mmCIF file of C-alpha atoms and ligand atoms in Angstrom:
data_model
loop_
_atom_site.group_PDB
_atom_site.id
_atom_site.type_symbol
_atom_site.label_atom_id
_atom_site.label_comp_id
_atom_site.label_asym_id
_atom_site.label_seq_id
_atom_site.Cartn_x
_atom_site.Cartn_y
_atom_site.Cartn_z
ATOM 1 C CA MET M 82 35.293 69.602 -31.797
ATOM 2 C CA GLN M 83 33.520 68.482 -34.938
ATOM 3 C CA ASP M 84 36.390 66.041 -35.653
ATOM 4 C CA LEU M 85 36.071 64.566 -32.177
ATOM 5 C CA ARG M 86 32.361 64.145 -32.625
ATOM 6 C CA GLU M 87 32.715 62.365 -35.955
ATOM 7 C CA LYS M 88 35.607 60.215 -34.709
ATOM 8 C CA TYR M 89 33.746 58.838 -31.710
ATOM 9 C CA LEU M 90 30.288 58.494 -33.236
ATOM 10 C CA LYS M 91 31.849 56.589 -36.130
ATOM 11 C CA ALA M 92 33.828 54.390 -33.751
ATOM 12 C CA VAL M 93 30.685 53.606 -31.763
ATOM 13 C CA ALA M 94 28.751 52.795 -34.922
ATOM 14 C CA GLY M 95 31.478 50.439 -36.139
ATOM 15 C CA VAL M 96 31.820 48.441 -32.939
ATOM 16 C CA SER M 97 30.397 44.899 -32.636
ATOM 17 C CA ASP M 98 31.128 43.824 -29.056
ATOM 18 C CA GLU M 99 30.819 45.229 -25.551
ATOM 19 C CA ALA M 100 34.534 45.161 -24.763
ATOM 20 C CA ALA M 101 35.387 47.359 -27.750
ATOM 21 C CA LEU M 102 32.551 49.688 -26.796
ATOM 22 C CA GLU M 103 34.001 50.063 -23.287
ATOM 23 C CA GLU M 104 37.399 50.917 -24.786
ATOM 24 C CA ILE M 105 35.787 53.714 -26.775
ATOM 25 C CA ARG M 106 34.017 54.999 -23.676
ATOM 26 C CA LEU M 107 37.323 55.138 -21.762
ATOM 27 C CA ALA M 108 39.136 56.797 -24.662
ATOM 28 C CA ALA M 109 36.487 59.536 -24.847
ATOM 29 C CA LEU M 110 34.877 59.940 -21.438
ATOM 30 C CA GLY M 111 37.242 58.072 -19.071
ATOM 31 C CA LYS M 112 39.323 59.985 -16.500
ATOM 32 C CA LYS M 113 42.116 60.378 -19.026
ATOM 33 C CA GLY M 114 39.763 60.364 -22.007
ATOM 34 C CA GLU M 115 40.037 62.916 -24.760
ATOM 35 C CA ILE M 116 36.845 64.815 -23.809
ATOM 36 C CA SER M 117 37.750 64.782 -20.131
ATOM 37 C CA LEU M 118 41.180 66.240 -20.883
ATOM 38 C CA LYS M 119 39.571 68.971 -22.938
ATOM 39 C CA MET M 120 37.243 69.741 -20.019
ATOM 40 C CA ARG M 121 40.268 70.278 -17.829
ATOM 41 C CA GLU M 122 41.676 72.834 -20.244
ATOM 42 C CA LEU M 123 38.589 75.026 -19.692
ATOM 43 C CA GLY M 124 40.285 76.510 -16.617
ATOM 44 C CA LYS M 125 42.961 78.172 -18.712
ATOM 45 C CA MET M 126 40.413 79.879 -20.940
ATOM 46 C CA THR M 127 38.903 83.332 -20.750
ATOM 47 C CA PRO M 128 35.401 83.350 -19.285
ATOM 48 C CA GLU M 129 33.807 83.872 -22.697
ATOM 49 C CA GLU M 130 35.778 81.044 -24.317
ATOM 50 C CA ARG M 131 35.079 78.846 -21.321
ATOM 51 C CA GLN M 132 31.356 79.381 -21.680
ATOM 52 C CA THR M 133 31.032 78.493 -25.362
ATOM 53 C CA THR M 134 33.633 75.704 -25.353
ATOM 54 C CA GLY M 135 32.262 74.283 -22.096
ATOM 55 C CA LYS M 136 28.766 74.218 -23.443
ATOM 56 C CA ALA M 137 29.883 72.580 -26.683
ATOM 57 C CA LEU M 138 31.949 70.009 -24.781
ATOM 58 C CA ASN M 139 28.993 69.129 -22.566
ATOM 59 C CA VAL M 140 26.740 68.711 -25.563
ATOM 60 C CA LEU M 141 29.386 66.529 -27.244
ATOM 61 C CA LYS M 142 29.883 64.499 -24.070
ATOM 62 C CA ASP M 143 26.131 63.866 -23.773
ATOM 63 C CA GLU M 144 25.899 62.956 -27.414
ATOM 64 C CA ILE M 145 28.741 60.411 -27.219
ATOM 65 C CA ASP M 146 27.346 59.049 -23.970
ATOM 66 C CA ALA M 147 23.906 58.598 -25.536
ATOM 67 C CA ALA M 148 25.459 56.893 -28.584
ATOM 68 C CA LEU M 149 27.413 54.540 -26.297
ATOM 69 C CA ARG M 150 24.282 53.617 -24.314
ATOM 70 C CA ALA M 151 22.186 53.101 -27.430
ATOM 71 C CA LYS M 152 24.870 50.890 -28.931
ATOM 72 C CA LYS M 153 25.189 48.908 -25.703
ATOM 73 C CA ALA M 154 21.445 48.224 -25.672
ATOM 74 C CA ALA M 155 21.518 47.281 -29.354
ATOM 75 C CA LEU M 156 24.394 44.852 -28.751
ATOM 76 C CA ALA M 157 22.523 43.255 -25.835
ATOM 77 C CA ASP M 158 19.413 42.891 -27.981
ATOM 78 C CA ALA M 159 21.402 41.311 -30.774
ATOM 79 C CA ALA M 160 23.068 38.919 -28.323
ATOM 80 C CA LEU M 161 19.694 37.871 -26.962
ATOM 81 C CA ASP M 162 18.305 37.422 -30.477
ATOM 82 C CA ALA M 163 21.299 35.260 -31.331
ATOM 83 C CA ARG M 164 20.773 33.138 -28.190
ATOM 84 C CA LEU M 165 17.092 32.767 -28.874
ATOM 85 C CA ALA M 166 17.841 31.665 -32.418
ATOM 86 C CA GLU M 167 20.491 29.254 -31.174
ATOM 87 C CA GLU M 168 18.963 27.789 -28.026
ATOM 88 C CA TRP M 169 15.419 27.063 -29.039
ATOM 89 C CA LEU M 170 13.434 24.312 -27.456
ATOM 90 C CA ASP M 171 10.690 22.329 -29.133
ATOM 91 C CA VAL M 172 8.141 21.988 -26.375
ATOM 92 C CA THR M 173 5.960 19.857 -28.641
ATOM 93 C CA LEU M 174 8.499 16.992 -28.652
ATOM 94 C CA PRO M 175 7.321 13.897 -26.736
ATOM 95 C CA GLY M 176 8.960 13.369 -23.338
ATOM 96 C CA ARG M 177 11.893 11.004 -23.030
ATOM 97 C CA PRO M 178 10.576 7.532 -22.289
ATOM 98 C CA ARG M 179 11.347 6.359 -18.773
ATOM 99 C CA ARG M 180 11.474 2.791 -17.628
ATOM 100 C CA GLN M 181 8.827 2.270 -15.026
ATOM 101 C CA GLY M 182 8.548 -1.027 -13.235
ATOM 102 C CA THR M 183 5.432 -2.367 -11.576
ATOM 103 C CA ILE M 184 5.144 -4.469 -8.476
ATOM 104 C CA HIS M 185 5.203 -8.228 -9.064
ATOM 105 C CA PRO M 186 1.740 -9.801 -8.700
ATOM 106 C CA VAL M 187 2.992 -12.037 -5.876
ATOM 107 C CA SER M 188 4.342 -9.049 -3.938
ATOM 108 C CA GLN M 189 1.135 -7.165 -4.623
ATOM 109 C CA VAL M 190 -1.010 -9.990 -3.269
ATOM 110 C CA MET M 191 1.230 -10.341 -0.186
ATOM 111 C CA ASP M 192 0.722 -6.616 0.430
ATOM 112 C CA GLU M 193 -3.043 -6.917 -0.062
ATOM 113 C CA VAL M 194 -3.331 -9.899 2.272
ATOM 114 C CA THR M 195 -1.176 -8.178 4.884
ATOM 115 C CA ALA M 196 -3.287 -5.010 4.716
ATOM 116 C CA ILE M 197 -6.550 -6.937 5.143
ATOM 117 C CA PHE M 198 -5.308 -8.761 8.243
ATOM 118 C CA ALA M 199 -3.735 -5.586 9.593
ATOM 119 C CA ASP M 200 -7.233 -4.048 9.507
ATOM 120 C CA MET M 201 -8.378 -6.915 11.746
ATOM 121 C CA GLY M 202 -5.616 -6.251 14.261
ATOM 122 C CA PHE M 203 -2.959 -8.723 13.100
ATOM 123 C CA ALA M 204 0.664 -7.598 13.356
ATOM 124 C CA VAL M 205 3.261 -8.772 10.824
ATOM 125 C CA ALA M 206 5.994 -11.098 12.067
ATOM 126 C CA GLU M 207 9.136 -11.971 10.158
ATOM 127 C CA GLY M 208 11.893 -14.500 10.689
ATOM 128 C CA PRO M 209 14.863 -16.232 9.063
ATOM 129 C CA GLN M 210 14.511 -18.269 5.878
ATOM 130 C CA ILE M 211 17.178 -20.665 7.157
ATOM 131 C CA GLU M 212 15.744 -22.321 10.256
ATOM 132 C CA ASP M 213 16.921 -24.952 12.670
ATOM 133 C CA ASP M 214 14.897 -28.165 12.584
ATOM 134 C CA TRP M 215 13.436 -27.472 16.030
ATOM 135 C CA HIS M 216 11.657 -24.257 14.932
ATOM 136 C CA ASN M 217 10.670 -25.708 11.549
ATOM 137 C CA PHE M 218 9.554 -29.202 12.662
ATOM 138 C CA ASP M 219 9.724 -30.224 16.352
ATOM 139 C CA ALA M 220 8.006 -27.117 17.738
ATOM 140 C CA LEU M 221 5.205 -27.738 15.249
ATOM 141 C CA ASN M 222 4.614 -31.270 16.477
ATOM 142 C CA ILE M 223 6.033 -32.734 13.279
ATOM 143 C CA ALA M 224 7.444 -36.119 14.274
ATOM 144 C CA PRO M 225 11.036 -37.097 13.455
ATOM 145 C CA GLU M 226 9.794 -39.772 11.050
ATOM 146 C CA HIS M 227 7.343 -37.437 9.266
ATOM 147 C CA PRO M 228 7.885 -37.528 5.464
ATOM 148 C CA ALA M 229 8.398 -33.755 5.314
ATOM 149 C CA ARG M 230 11.618 -34.281 7.262
ATOM 150 C CA GLN M 231 13.058 -36.567 4.570
ATOM 151 C CA GLU M 232 16.067 -35.417 2.658
ATOM 152 C CA HIS M 233 14.128 -35.458 -0.578
ATOM 153 C CA ASP M 234 11.296 -33.179 0.583
ATOM 154 C CA THR M 235 13.206 -30.463 2.403
ATOM 155 C CA PHE M 236 16.360 -28.510 1.586
ATOM 156 C CA PHE M 237 18.873 -29.290 4.322
ATOM 157 C CA MET M 238 21.917 -27.079 4.751
ATOM 158 C CA ASN M 239 25.288 -28.775 4.341
ATOM 159 C CA ARG M 240 27.218 -29.287 7.532
ATOM 160 C CA ALA M 241 30.941 -29.835 7.716
ATOM 161 C CA GLU M 242 32.245 -32.963 9.417
ATOM 162 C CA GLY M 243 32.265 -32.344 13.158
ATOM 163 C CA ASP M 244 29.832 -29.426 13.033
ATOM 164 C CA ASN M 245 27.631 -30.099 16.027
ATOM 165 C CA ARG M 246 25.042 -27.426 15.454
ATOM 166 C CA PRO M 247 21.510 -28.741 14.999
ATOM 167 C CA PRO M 248 20.472 -29.431 11.397
ATOM 168 C CA HIS M 249 19.262 -26.342 9.523
ATOM 169 C CA VAL M 250 16.766 -26.245 6.665
ATOM 170 C CA LEU M 251 15.285 -23.760 4.259
ATOM 171 C CA ARG M 252 11.985 -23.197 6.092
ATOM 172 C CA THR M 253 9.199 -25.269 4.577
ATOM 173 C CA HIS M 254 6.453 -22.968 5.916
ATOM 174 C CA THR M 255 6.307 -19.675 7.819
ATOM 175 C CA SER M 256 5.062 -21.417 10.982
ATOM 176 C CA PRO M 257 8.513 -21.180 12.647
ATOM 177 C CA VAL M 258 8.100 -17.395 12.471
ATOM 178 C CA GLN M 259 4.958 -17.791 14.584
ATOM 179 C CA ILE M 260 6.780 -20.030 17.073
ATOM 180 C CA ARG M 261 9.369 -17.274 17.427
ATOM 181 C CA ALA M 262 6.618 -14.654 17.815
ATOM 182 C CA MET M 263 4.978 -16.700 20.600
ATOM 183 C CA LEU M 264 8.305 -17.132 22.409
ATOM 184 C CA ASP M 265 9.068 -13.405 22.011
ATOM 185 C CA GLN M 266 5.672 -11.917 22.835
ATOM 186 C CA GLY M 267 3.650 -14.507 24.757
ATOM 187 C CA ALA M 268 -0.140 -14.497 24.832
ATOM 188 C CA PRO M 269 -2.470 -12.947 23.917
ATOM 189 C CA ILE M 270 -1.108 -12.537 20.409
ATOM 190 C CA ARG M 271 -2.401 -11.909 16.907
ATOM 191 C CA VAL M 272 0.124 -12.100 14.055
ATOM 192 C CA ILE M 273 0.492 -13.040 10.440
ATOM 193 C CA ALA M 274 3.720 -14.332 8.941
ATOM 194 C CA PRO M 275 4.113 -13.686 5.213
ATOM 195 C CA GLY M 276 7.192 -14.841 3.357
ATOM 196 C CA ARG M 277 9.124 -17.211 1.147
ATOM 197 C CA VAL M 278 9.177 -20.908 1.828
ATOM 198 C CA TYR M 279 10.998 -23.824 0.190
ATOM 199 C CA ARG M 280 10.125 -27.388 -0.645
ATOM 200 C CA MET M 281 11.702 -29.885 -3.004
ATOM 201 C CA ASP M 282 8.858 -29.868 -5.443
ATOM 202 C CA MET M 283 8.960 -29.015 -9.108
ATOM 203 C CA ASP M 284 6.274 -29.661 -11.688
ATOM 204 C CA GLN M 285 3.510 -27.914 -13.647
ATOM 205 C CA THR M 286 1.929 -26.506 -10.487
ATOM 206 C CA HIS M 287 4.830 -26.433 -7.989
ATOM 207 C CA THR M 288 8.014 -24.422 -7.694
ATOM 208 C CA PRO M 289 10.767 -25.113 -5.134
ATOM 209 C CA MET M 290 10.363 -21.607 -3.697
ATOM 210 C CA PHE M 291 6.908 -20.213 -3.123
ATOM 211 C CA HIS M 292 5.118 -17.768 -0.857
ATOM 212 C CA GLN M 293 2.920 -18.287 2.147
ATOM 213 C CA VAL M 294 0.943 -16.265 4.609
ATOM 214 C CA GLU M 295 0.228 -17.936 7.919
ATOM 215 C CA GLY M 296 -1.676 -16.360 10.752
ATOM 216 C CA MET M 297 -2.768 -17.061 14.283
ATOM 217 C CA ALA M 298 -4.751 -15.526 17.086
ATOM 218 C CA ILE M 299 -4.323 -16.706 20.658
ATOM 219 C CA GLY M 300 -6.480 -15.592 23.549
ATOM 220 C CA ARG M 301 -8.359 -16.989 26.531
ATOM 221 C CA ASP M 302 -11.394 -18.111 24.552
ATOM 222 C CA ILE M 303 -10.573 -17.829 20.867
ATOM 223 C CA SER M 304 -12.554 -20.446 18.957
ATOM 224 C CA MET M 305 -13.228 -21.865 15.504
ATOM 225 C CA ALA M 306 -16.114 -19.384 15.306
ATOM 226 C CA ASN M 307 -13.573 -16.536 15.407
ATOM 227 C CA LEU M 308 -11.526 -18.365 12.770
ATOM 228 C CA LYS M 309 -14.579 -18.651 10.536
ATOM 229 C CA TRP M 310 -15.422 -14.946 10.833
ATOM 230 C CA VAL M 311 -11.842 -13.799 10.242
ATOM 231 C CA LEU M 312 -11.485 -15.989 7.149
ATOM 232 C CA GLU M 313 -14.835 -14.872 5.751
ATOM 233 C CA GLU M 314 -13.932 -11.223 6.230
ATOM 234 C CA PHE M 315 -10.587 -11.913 4.607
ATOM 235 C CA CYS M 316 -12.173 -13.585 1.558
ATOM 236 C CA LYS M 317 -14.733 -10.802 1.098
ATOM 237 C CA ALA M 318 -11.998 -8.187 1.151
ATOM 238 C CA PHE M 319 -9.486 -10.127 -0.917
ATOM 239 C CA PHE M 320 -11.826 -11.321 -3.676
ATOM 240 C CA GLU M 321 -13.882 -8.113 -3.526
ATOM 241 C CA VAL M 322 -17.262 -9.856 -3.228
ATOM 242 C CA ASP M 323 -19.837 -9.337 -0.477
ATOM 243 C CA GLY M 324 -21.309 -12.812 -0.541
ATOM 244 C CA VAL M 325 -18.623 -15.413 -0.048
ATOM 245 C CA GLU M 326 -19.476 -18.868 1.159
ATOM 246 C CA LEU M 327 -16.855 -20.978 2.879
ATOM 247 C CA ARG M 328 -16.882 -24.703 3.503
ATOM 248 C CA PHE M 329 -14.826 -26.174 6.333
ATOM 249 C CA ARG M 330 -13.742 -29.754 5.621
ATOM 250 C CA ALA M 331 -12.231 -31.877 8.385
ATOM 251 C CA SER M 332 -8.564 -32.471 7.714
ATOM 252 C CA HIS M 333 -5.335 -33.184 9.519
ATOM 253 C CA PHE M 334 -2.209 -31.167 10.240
ATOM 254 C CA PRO M 335 0.261 -32.084 12.975
ATOM 255 C CA PHE M 336 0.158 -28.525 14.367
ATOM 256 C CA THR M 337 -3.613 -28.052 14.682
ATOM 257 C CA GLU M 338 -6.363 -30.016 16.402
ATOM 258 C CA PRO M 339 -9.008 -30.037 15.112
ATOM 259 C CA SER M 340 -7.928 -29.153 11.584
ATOM 260 C CA ALA M 341 -9.950 -27.977 8.623
ATOM 261 C CA GLU M 342 -9.314 -27.260 5.006
ATOM 262 C CA VAL M 343 -11.311 -24.332 3.725
ATOM 263 C CA ASP M 344 -13.013 -24.194 0.329
ATOM 264 C CA ILE M 345 -14.699 -21.194 -1.246
ATOM 265 C CA ARG M 346 -17.827 -21.382 -3.401
ATOM 266 C CA CYS M 347 -17.082 -20.512 -6.991
ATOM 267 C CA SER M 348 -17.939 -21.184 -10.588
ATOM 268 C CA TRP M 349 -15.495 -22.109 -13.305
ATOM 269 C CA LYS M 350 -17.945 -21.671 -16.192
ATOM 270 C CA GLY M 351 -16.436 -20.857 -19.535
ATOM 271 C CA GLY M 352 -12.939 -21.115 -18.160
ATOM 272 C CA SER M 353 -13.280 -17.994 -16.032
ATOM 273 C CA LEU M 354 -13.437 -18.024 -12.264
ATOM 274 C CA LYS M 355 -16.229 -16.333 -10.321
ATOM 275 C CA ILE M 356 -16.021 -16.256 -6.530
ATOM 276 C CA GLY M 357 -19.141 -16.467 -4.340
ATOM 277 C CA GLU M 358 -21.461 -18.095 -6.876
ATOM 278 C CA GLY M 359 -21.774 -21.353 -8.771
ATOM 279 C CA ASP M 360 -21.624 -25.026 -7.884
ATOM 280 C CA ASP M 361 -17.892 -25.538 -7.551
ATOM 281 C CA TRP M 362 -15.666 -25.408 -4.481
ATOM 282 C CA MET M 363 -12.069 -24.328 -4.539
ATOM 283 C CA GLU M 364 -9.638 -25.071 -1.729
ATOM 284 C CA ILE M 365 -7.938 -21.877 -0.610
ATOM 285 C CA LEU M 366 -6.347 -22.591 2.755
ATOM 286 C CA GLY M 367 -5.692 -24.862 5.700
ATOM 287 C CA SER M 368 -6.560 -24.033 9.268
ATOM 288 C CA GLY M 369 -7.385 -25.298 12.734
ATOM 289 C CA MET M 370 -7.060 -24.775 16.453
ATOM 290 C CA MET M 371 -3.495 -24.507 17.727
ATOM 291 C CA HIS M 372 -2.307 -27.904 18.926
ATOM 292 C CA PRO M 373 -1.576 -27.838 22.702
ATOM 293 C CA LYS M 374 1.935 -29.143 22.073
ATOM 294 C CA VAL M 375 2.587 -26.257 19.679
ATOM 295 C CA LEU M 376 1.355 -23.718 22.235
ATOM 296 C CA GLU M 377 3.692 -25.321 24.758
ATOM 297 C CA ALA M 378 6.632 -25.169 22.342
ATOM 298 C CA GLY M 379 5.855 -21.461 21.973
ATOM 299 C CA GLY M 380 6.038 -21.032 25.742
ATOM 300 C CA ILE M 381 2.291 -20.561 26.100
ATOM 301 C CA ASP M 382 0.287 -22.589 28.650
ATOM 302 C CA PRO M 383 -2.388 -24.578 26.763
ATOM 303 C CA ASN M 384 -4.468 -24.810 29.953
ATOM 304 C CA GLU M 385 -4.869 -21.034 29.955
ATOM 305 C CA TRP M 386 -4.742 -20.122 26.296
ATOM 306 C CA GLN M 387 -6.130 -21.334 23.016
ATOM 307 C CA GLY M 388 -6.216 -20.037 19.486
ATOM 308 C CA PHE M 389 -6.642 -20.643 15.815
ATOM 309 C CA ALA M 390 -4.081 -20.784 13.035
ATOM 310 C CA PHE M 391 -4.263 -20.867 9.268
ATOM 311 C CA GLY M 392 -1.960 -20.984 6.290
ATOM 312 C CA MET M 393 -2.335 -20.221 2.613
ATOM 313 C CA GLY M 394 -0.220 -20.293 -0.503
ATOM 314 C CA ILE M 395 0.115 -16.880 -2.072
ATOM 315 C CA ASP M 396 1.293 -17.718 -5.576
ATOM 316 C CA ARG M 397 -1.873 -19.557 -6.507
ATOM 317 C CA LEU M 398 -4.026 -16.813 -4.929
ATOM 318 C CA ALA M 399 -2.213 -14.234 -7.040
ATOM 319 C CA MET M 400 -2.783 -16.315 -10.153
ATOM 320 C CA LEU M 401 -6.484 -16.716 -9.348
ATOM 321 C CA LYS M 402 -7.070 -13.069 -8.520
ATOM 322 C CA TYR M 403 -5.232 -11.736 -11.539
ATOM 323 C CA GLY M 404 -6.243 -14.453 -13.968
ATOM 324 C CA ILE M 405 -2.794 -15.866 -14.612
ATOM 325 C CA PRO M 406 -3.227 -19.538 -15.512
ATOM 326 C CA ASP M 407 0.434 -20.412 -15.871
ATOM 327 C CA LEU M 408 3.370 -20.688 -13.460
ATOM 328 C CA ARG M 409 5.705 -19.527 -16.202
ATOM 329 C CA ALA M 410 4.526 -15.991 -15.456
ATOM 330 C CA PHE M 411 6.208 -16.182 -12.075
ATOM 331 C CA PHE M 412 8.939 -18.634 -12.652
ATOM 332 C CA GLU M 413 12.306 -17.674 -14.080
ATOM 333 C CA SER M 414 10.868 -14.143 -14.027
ATOM 334 C CA ASP M 415 9.424 -14.850 -17.430
ATOM 335 C CA LEU M 416 8.600 -11.343 -18.608
ATOM 336 C CA ARG M 417 6.784 -12.552 -21.718
ATOM 337 C CA TRP M 418 4.181 -14.192 -19.551
ATOM 338 C CA LEU M 419 3.942 -11.423 -16.977
ATOM 339 C CA LYS M 420 3.464 -8.960 -19.817
ATOM 340 C CA HIS M 421 0.927 -11.181 -21.489
ATOM 341 C CA TYR M 422 -1.174 -11.061 -18.319
ATOM 342 C CA GLY M 423 -0.966 -7.319 -17.952
ATOM 343 C CA PHE M 424 1.939 -6.957 -15.553
ATOM 344 C CA ASN M 425 4.439 -4.926 -17.490
ATOM 345 C CA ALA M 426 7.259 -4.855 -14.977
ATOM 346 C CA LEU M 427 10.474 -4.114 -16.882
ATOM 347 C CA ASP M 428 8.335 -3.833 -19.971
ATOM 348 C CA LEU M 429 9.041 -1.473 -22.809
ATOM 349 C CA PRO M 430 9.577 2.041 -21.485
ATOM 350 C CA THR M 431 6.483 3.888 -20.399
ATOM 351 C CA VAL M 432 6.083 7.643 -20.233
ATOM 352 C CA PHE M 433 4.951 8.901 -16.860
ATOM 353 C CA GLY M 434 2.947 5.738 -16.314
ATOM 354 C CA GLY M 435 0.660 6.510 -19.212
ATOM 355 C CA LEU M 436 1.669 6.532 -22.856
ATOM 356 C CA SER M 437 3.844 3.724 -24.027
ATOM 357 C CA ARG M 438 5.481 3.088 -27.327
HETATM 358 C C1 2NL T 703 -1.759 -25.030 4.332
HETATM 359 C C2 2NL T 703 -2.003 -25.299 5.765
HETATM 360 C C3 2NL T 703 -1.683 -24.354 7.879
HETATM 361 C C4 2NL T 703 -1.071 -23.626 10.042
HETATM 362 C C5 2NL T 703 -0.839 -23.684 8.701
HETATM 363 C C6 2NL T 703 0.088 -23.118 12.131
HETATM 364 C C7 2NL T 703 1.130 -22.451 12.695
HETATM 365 C C8 2NL T 703 1.390 -22.601 14.012
HETATM 366 C C9 2NL T 703 0.612 -23.419 14.779
HETATM 367 C C10 2NL T 703 -0.416 -24.043 14.157
HETATM 368 CL CL1 2NL T 703 2.686 -21.797 14.734
HETATM 369 N N1 2NL T 703 -0.666 -23.912 12.874
HETATM 370 N N2 2NL T 703 -0.152 -22.961 10.824
HETATM 371 C C11 2NL T 703 -2.199 -24.244 10.557
HETATM 372 C C12 2NL T 703 -3.052 -24.935 9.716
HETATM 373 C C13 2NL T 703 -2.787 -24.997 8.375
HETATM 374 O O1 2NL T 703 -1.373 -24.370 6.552
HETATM 375 O O2 2NL T 703 -2.340 -25.665 3.526
HETATM 376 N N3 2NL T 703 -0.912 -24.074 4.008
HETATM 377 C C14 2NL T 703 -0.601 -23.735 2.683
#
């Protein structure tokens, strides 16, 4: 009995993994284990022998069992300690930098403009960037001999010999979108048409692709007074000043009659622009009353309906609002310039929009 005790307690003490420990448990206490076999022999003993041996065996069994459990717990502890030592994590390390882009200033301004007009009940209309010459020119009362229709002012699509489809162009304004909206929806209607437009123009202040927002409102008695209010509200919201002053200058567009160019009071003192004060005027958009022929082209009876329309270039507005004096910031996606003016799209990685390195 004493030999058994020493044998198993020593074995348990010397073990260093759970599998070996389980082997010892089976060898001692398993169904065919040494202690279990000895228990079975109790039946052949005299009652006195059975009592003393049985008691001793039970004590031994409990002792080995306790040793096994203690060792098992110790092994688990050691394993955990080893893992903790191995798999530590330095929670004070800085996070991994993530690239975070920002919206392009032109897209941002398009969104702002759209939101302001949406608040005044204008829906957004969209249309194709490749237009037929009817939607881009004829429907807008632009005569066949108008200079804008010259090959060197507008991008015409190539047509194969014998292709009888009407000429197609890269749209030179978003007006054709409004023609389509009129034909689709009829009057009354209130829409804006933001998007890319294309003209063969390329110098310090012009790029062949630029962005426009046009808008129109057609109703039974919509007037220039409504135009004036809408544009004033727009300017207040867009330039974030309460006191804007607009100046309507007589002008001419083929698609509006009468037509007006709109200037906003501003000051350019010290090279920085202030809206709503000062002695300077800055042209910000063109506008007018829908020409009857344009209403007709849009399937709307000019004897029953009238409305205003306006159009503005977005790129220059974005540059004014965000103080970007140079087209290079937009053109060729020149990141050095965008970054210089505080738009760090595709800039060095930033961490969670805050820290940067
Ligand atoms: C400018 C001038 C303007 C319009 C655009 C328009 C559209 C339709 C009918 C009548 Cl469908 N007019 N658009 C009207 C006046 C001016 O744009 O300087 N844009 C940058």
